[in-house]
């Protein structure tokens, strides 16, 4: 990781899956609309303002970052498809060129993957972004948080994620658990990921990888909790569902690859943040349902 450039502002930019900028000012971990926003910017949720951008044009992105004096970029673009992947690479190039921009968080927020991993090719978008950032003068960190816990509480757990059932489908009382069911894996509620990311903005020394854990748990433990708080009597999933479960992430869970490293966890760095655990989330979501 390169040494951080100096800065004294808290102007933040984050990227969503749409062709929009969301500009925020940050003070005491609260996001507000910044004074640097252009008057024509449109309002967005949470007090943010939105500006349309052409992610295919690095020069235009650079000028936009400079115009709004953006200090930190947090990318949350869904890296599905070549156009989206290239959009993030273009944004990295523009951020490196912009004198106002010093820090960058690439879109990842999942399991840790290194170029040496046997399945690295499946996560090329993450690794390409990390490689591109390594060549820049930007301070950056890859946020690693395991699997999103939200999926096991949907539709009752508040979340902005798209519903997806994996291994233990509590709503439909079905299960297709890969491996023995006792392999450890890490799960974190998306809201807690956001809380840690907001908190780390106060720091100057960003490691190359920032790790978060809500719970280190197993599928058998999730099933046990579900059976305790509901009338859950899990039936087997169909052959097609089982095959889907045993695809890439199913194999990774069997290999223990969804368990994030113990070292460098932000839980230890910011002990004042108490993330939701899997039992707490499931109990809140499913008791009496």
Coordinates of C-alpha atoms in Angstrom, one line a residue:
X1 CA 0.0 0.0 0.0
X2 CA 1.3 3.5 -0.8
X3 CA 1.8 6.1 1.8
X4 CA -1.3 8.3 2.3
X5 CA -1.4 11.8 0.8
X6 CA -2.2 14.5 3.3
X7 CA -5.8 15.8 3.6
X8 CA -7.9 18.0 5.9
X9 CA -11.4 17.6 4.6
X10 CA -14.2 15.1 4.9
X11 CA -15.8 15.2 1.5
X12 CA -16.9 11.7 0.6
X13 CA -18.1 10.0 -2.6
X14 CA -19.6 6.6 -3.0
X15 CA -20.5 4.8 -6.2
X16 CA -23.7 2.7 -6.7
X17 CA -24.7 0.3 -9.4
X18 CA -26.4 3.1 -11.4
X19 CA -24.6 5.9 -13.2
X20 CA -24.8 8.3 -10.3
X21 CA -22.5 10.1 -7.9
X22 CA -23.6 10.4 -4.3
X23 CA -21.8 13.3 -2.5
X24 CA -21.8 13.4 1.2
X25 CA -20.1 15.5 4.0
X26 CA -19.2 13.7 7.1
X27 CA -19.0 15.1 10.6
X28 CA -19.0 12.9 13.7
X29 CA -20.0 9.8 11.8
X30 CA -23.1 11.5 10.4
X31 CA -23.5 12.0 6.6
X32 CA -24.9 15.3 5.4
X33 CA -25.1 17.1 2.1
X34 CA -21.7 18.9 1.5
X35 CA -21.3 22.5 0.6
X36 CA -19.1 21.4 -2.3
X37 CA -22.1 19.9 -4.2
X38 CA -23.1 21.6 -7.4
X39 CA -26.4 23.4 -7.1
X40 CA -27.9 21.3 -9.9
X41 CA -27.2 18.1 -8.0
X42 CA -30.4 16.2 -7.2
X43 CA -31.4 15.0 -3.7
X44 CA -30.9 11.4 -2.7
X45 CA -31.7 9.4 0.4
X46 CA -30.0 10.2 3.7
X47 CA -29.3 13.8 2.7
X48 CA -27.0 12.9 -0.1
X49 CA -27.0 14.6 -3.5
X50 CA -26.7 12.8 -6.8
X51 CA -24.9 13.8 -9.9
X52 CA -25.0 11.8 -13.1
X53 CA -21.6 10.6 -14.5
X54 CA -20.2 9.0 -17.6
X55 CA -18.1 6.1 -16.2
X56 CA -16.8 5.3 -19.7
X57 CA -14.9 8.6 -19.7
X58 CA -12.0 8.8 -17.3
X59 CA -11.3 12.5 -18.1
X60 CA -15.0 13.4 -17.3
X61 CA -14.8 11.5 -14.0
X62 CA -11.6 13.2 -13.1
X63 CA -13.1 16.6 -13.7
X64 CA -16.2 15.7 -11.7
X65 CA -14.1 14.6 -8.7
X66 CA -12.0 17.7 -8.9
X67 CA -15.1 20.0 -9.2
X68 CA -16.6 18.5 -6.0
X69 CA -13.3 18.2 -4.2
X70 CA -14.0 14.6 -3.4
X71 CA -11.5 13.2 -0.8
X72 CA -12.7 9.6 -0.4
X73 CA -14.3 7.2 -2.8
X74 CA -16.3 4.2 -1.6
X75 CA -17.4 2.0 -4.5
X76 CA -20.4 -0.2 -4.0
X77 CA -21.0 -0.9 -7.7
X78 CA -22.2 -4.4 -8.4
X79 CA -19.4 -5.9 -10.5
X80 CA -21.7 -7.9 -12.8
X81 CA -20.5 -7.8 -16.4
X82 CA -17.6 -6.2 -18.2
X83 CA -19.1 -2.7 -18.4
X84 CA -19.5 -2.5 -14.6
X85 CA -16.0 -3.9 -14.0
X86 CA -14.5 -1.4 -16.4
X87 CA -16.5 1.4 -14.8
X88 CA -14.7 0.8 -11.5
X89 CA -11.3 0.6 -13.1
X90 CA -12.0 4.0 -14.9
X91 CA -13.0 5.5 -11.5
X92 CA -9.8 4.3 -9.9
X93 CA -7.8 5.9 -12.8
X94 CA -9.8 9.2 -12.4
X95 CA -9.4 9.2 -8.6
X96 CA -5.6 8.7 -8.9
X97 CA -5.4 11.7 -11.3
X98 CA -7.6 14.0 -9.1
X99 CA -5.6 16.1 -6.7
X100 CA -8.5 16.3 -4.3
X101 CA -9.0 12.5 -4.0
X102 CA -6.7 10.6 -1.6
X103 CA -8.5 7.4 -0.5
X104 CA -10.5 4.6 -2.2
X105 CA -12.5 1.6 -1.0
X106 CA -13.2 -0.8 -3.9
X107 CA -16.4 -2.7 -4.3
X108 CA -15.8 -6.1 -2.6
X109 CA -17.4 -6.5 0.9
X110 CA -17.2 -10.3 0.9
X111 CA -14.8 -13.2 1.3
X112 CA -11.0 -12.7 1.0
X113 CA -9.5 -13.8 -2.3
X114 CA -5.8 -13.6 -3.3
X115 CA -4.3 -14.1 -6.7
X116 CA -2.8 -17.4 -5.5
X117 CA -6.2 -18.9 -4.7
X118 CA -7.3 -21.8 -6.9
X119 CA -10.6 -20.0 -7.7
X120 CA -9.0 -16.6 -8.2
X121 CA -10.3 -16.4 -11.8
X122 CA -13.9 -16.3 -10.6
X123 CA -13.1 -13.2 -8.6
X124 CA -11.1 -11.4 -11.3
X125 CA -13.0 -8.1 -10.9
X126 CA -11.9 -7.8 -7.2
X127 CA -8.3 -8.7 -7.9
X128 CA -8.1 -6.5 -10.9
X129 CA -9.3 -3.5 -8.9
X130 CA -6.8 -4.3 -6.1
X131 CA -4.0 -4.6 -8.6
X132 CA -5.0 -1.3 -10.2
X133 CA -5.1 0.5 -6.8
X134 CA -1.7 -0.9 -5.9
X135 CA -0.2 1.0 -8.9
X136 CA -1.7 4.3 -7.8
X137 CA -0.8 6.9 -5.2
X138 CA -4.1 6.4 -3.5
X139 CA -4.5 5.1 0.1
X140 CA -6.9 2.1 -0.2
X141 CA -8.3 -0.8 1.7
X142 CA -10.3 -3.9 0.7
X143 CA -13.2 -4.5 3.1
X144 CA -13.6 -8.2 3.8
X145 CA -16.8 -9.2 5.8
X146 CA -17.6 -12.8 4.8
X147 CA -21.2 -13.6 3.7
X148 CA -23.9 -11.1 4.3
X149 CA -26.0 -12.2 7.3
X150 CA -29.0 -10.3 5.9
X151 CA -30.0 -13.2 3.6
X152 CA -31.0 -15.4 6.5
X153 CA -33.3 -12.8 8.1
X154 CA -35.1 -11.8 4.9
X155 CA -37.8 -10.7 4.4
X156 CA -38.1 -9.6 8.0
X157 CA -34.6 -8.1 8.5
X158 CA -34.3 -4.6 7.1
X159 CA -31.8 -4.7 4.2
X160 CA -31.1 -3.1 0.8
X161 CA -29.8 -6.4 -0.6
X162 CA -31.7 -8.5 -3.1
X163 CA -33.3 -11.6 -1.3
X164 CA -31.3 -14.8 -1.9
X165 CA -31.7 -18.1 -0.1
X166 CA -28.6 -20.2 0.5
X167 CA -28.2 -23.5 2.3
X168 CA -30.8 -22.8 5.0
X169 CA -34.0 -21.4 3.6
X170 CA -36.0 -20.5 6.7
X171 CA -38.9 -18.9 5.0
X172 CA -39.7 -22.0 3.0
X173 CA -38.4 -24.5 5.6
X174 CA -35.9 -26.1 3.4
X175 CA -32.2 -26.8 3.6
X176 CA -29.3 -27.9 1.3
X177 CA -26.2 -27.7 3.4
X178 CA -22.8 -28.2 1.8
X179 CA -20.2 -30.3 3.6
X180 CA -20.7 -31.5 7.1
X181 CA -22.5 -28.3 8.2
X182 CA -19.9 -27.7 10.8
X183 CA -17.4 -25.8 8.7
X184 CA -16.8 -22.3 10.2
X185 CA -17.7 -19.2 8.1
X186 CA -18.0 -15.5 8.8
X187 CA -21.3 -13.6 8.4
X188 CA -21.8 -9.9 8.9
X189 CA -25.0 -7.8 8.8
X190 CA -24.7 -5.2 6.0
X191 CA -25.7 -2.3 8.4
X192 CA -22.7 -3.3 10.6
X193 CA -20.4 -3.3 7.6
X194 CA -21.5 0.3 6.9
X195 CA -20.9 1.3 10.5
X196 CA -17.3 0.0 10.5
X197 CA -16.6 1.6 7.1
X198 CA -17.9 5.0 8.5
X199 CA -15.8 4.6 11.6
X200 CA -12.6 3.8 9.6
X201 CA -12.9 7.1 7.8
X202 CA -11.5 8.7 10.9
X203 CA -8.3 6.7 10.5
X204 CA -5.3 7.7 8.5
X205 CA -3.4 4.4 8.5
X206 CA -5.5 2.0 6.4
X207 CA -4.2 -1.6 6.0
X208 CA -4.5 -3.1 2.6
X209 CA -7.2 -5.4 3.9
X210 CA -9.8 -4.4 6.6
X211 CA -11.6 -7.4 8.1
X212 CA -15.1 -7.4 9.8
X213 CA -16.9 -10.3 11.5
X214 CA -20.4 -10.2 12.9
X215 CA -20.4 -13.9 13.7
X216 CA -18.1 -16.9 13.0
X217 CA -20.7 -19.6 12.7
X218 CA -21.8 -22.8 10.9
X219 CA -24.8 -23.9 8.9
X220 CA -25.7 -26.4 11.5
X221 CA -25.7 -23.6 14.1
X222 CA -28.0 -21.5 11.9
X223 CA -30.3 -24.5 11.5
X224 CA -30.3 -25.1 15.2
X225 CA -31.3 -21.5 15.9
X226 CA -34.0 -21.6 13.3
X227 CA -35.5 -24.8 14.8
X228 CA -35.5 -23.3 18.2
X229 CA -37.3 -20.1 17.4
X230 CA -39.7 -21.3 14.7
X231 CA -41.6 -24.5 13.7
X232 CA -38.8 -25.1 11.3
X233 CA -38.7 -28.7 10.2
X234 CA -36.3 -28.5 7.3
X235 CA -37.1 -30.6 4.4
X236 CA -34.6 -31.4 1.7
X237 CA -34.1 -29.1 -1.2
X238 CA -34.6 -30.2 -4.8
X239 CA -31.7 -31.7 -6.8
X240 CA -31.4 -28.4 -8.7
X241 CA -31.3 -26.3 -5.5
X242 CA -28.7 -28.7 -4.0
X243 CA -26.5 -28.4 -7.1
X244 CA -26.8 -24.6 -6.9
X245 CA -25.8 -24.6 -3.2
X246 CA -22.7 -26.7 -4.0
X247 CA -21.5 -24.3 -6.7
X248 CA -18.7 -21.8 -6.0
X249 CA -19.7 -20.5 -2.6
X250 CA -20.8 -23.9 -1.4
X251 CA -17.4 -25.3 -2.1
X252 CA -15.7 -22.3 -0.5
X253 CA -17.7 -22.9 2.7
X254 CA -16.6 -26.5 2.8
X255 CA -13.0 -25.4 2.4
X256 CA -13.4 -22.9 5.2
X257 CA -12.7 -20.0 2.8
X258 CA -15.7 -17.9 3.9
X259 CA -14.1 -17.7 7.4
X260 CA -12.3 -14.4 7.4
X261 CA -8.8 -14.2 8.9
X262 CA -8.4 -13.5 12.6
X263 CA -5.7 -10.9 12.1
X264 CA -6.4 -7.2 11.4
X265 CA -10.1 -7.4 12.3
X266 CA -11.8 -4.0 12.7
X267 CA -13.8 -5.5 15.6
X268 CA -10.6 -5.3 17.7
X269 CA -9.6 -1.8 16.4
X270 CA -13.1 -0.3 17.1
X271 CA -14.4 -2.2 20.1
X272 CA -17.1 0.4 20.7
X273 CA -19.0 -1.0 17.7
X274 CA -20.9 -4.1 18.6
X275 CA -22.1 -5.9 15.5
X276 CA -25.2 -8.0 15.4
X277 CA -24.6 -11.7 15.9
X278 CA -26.3 -14.4 13.9
X279 CA -28.5 -15.6 16.8
X280 CA -29.6 -12.1 17.6
X281 CA -30.5 -11.4 14.0
X282 CA -32.4 -14.7 13.5
X283 CA -34.3 -14.3 16.8
X284 CA -35.3 -10.8 15.9
X285 CA -36.3 -11.8 12.3
X286 CA -38.1 -15.1 12.9
X287 CA -39.5 -15.4 16.4
X288 CA -43.2 -16.3 16.2
X289 CA -43.1 -16.5 12.4

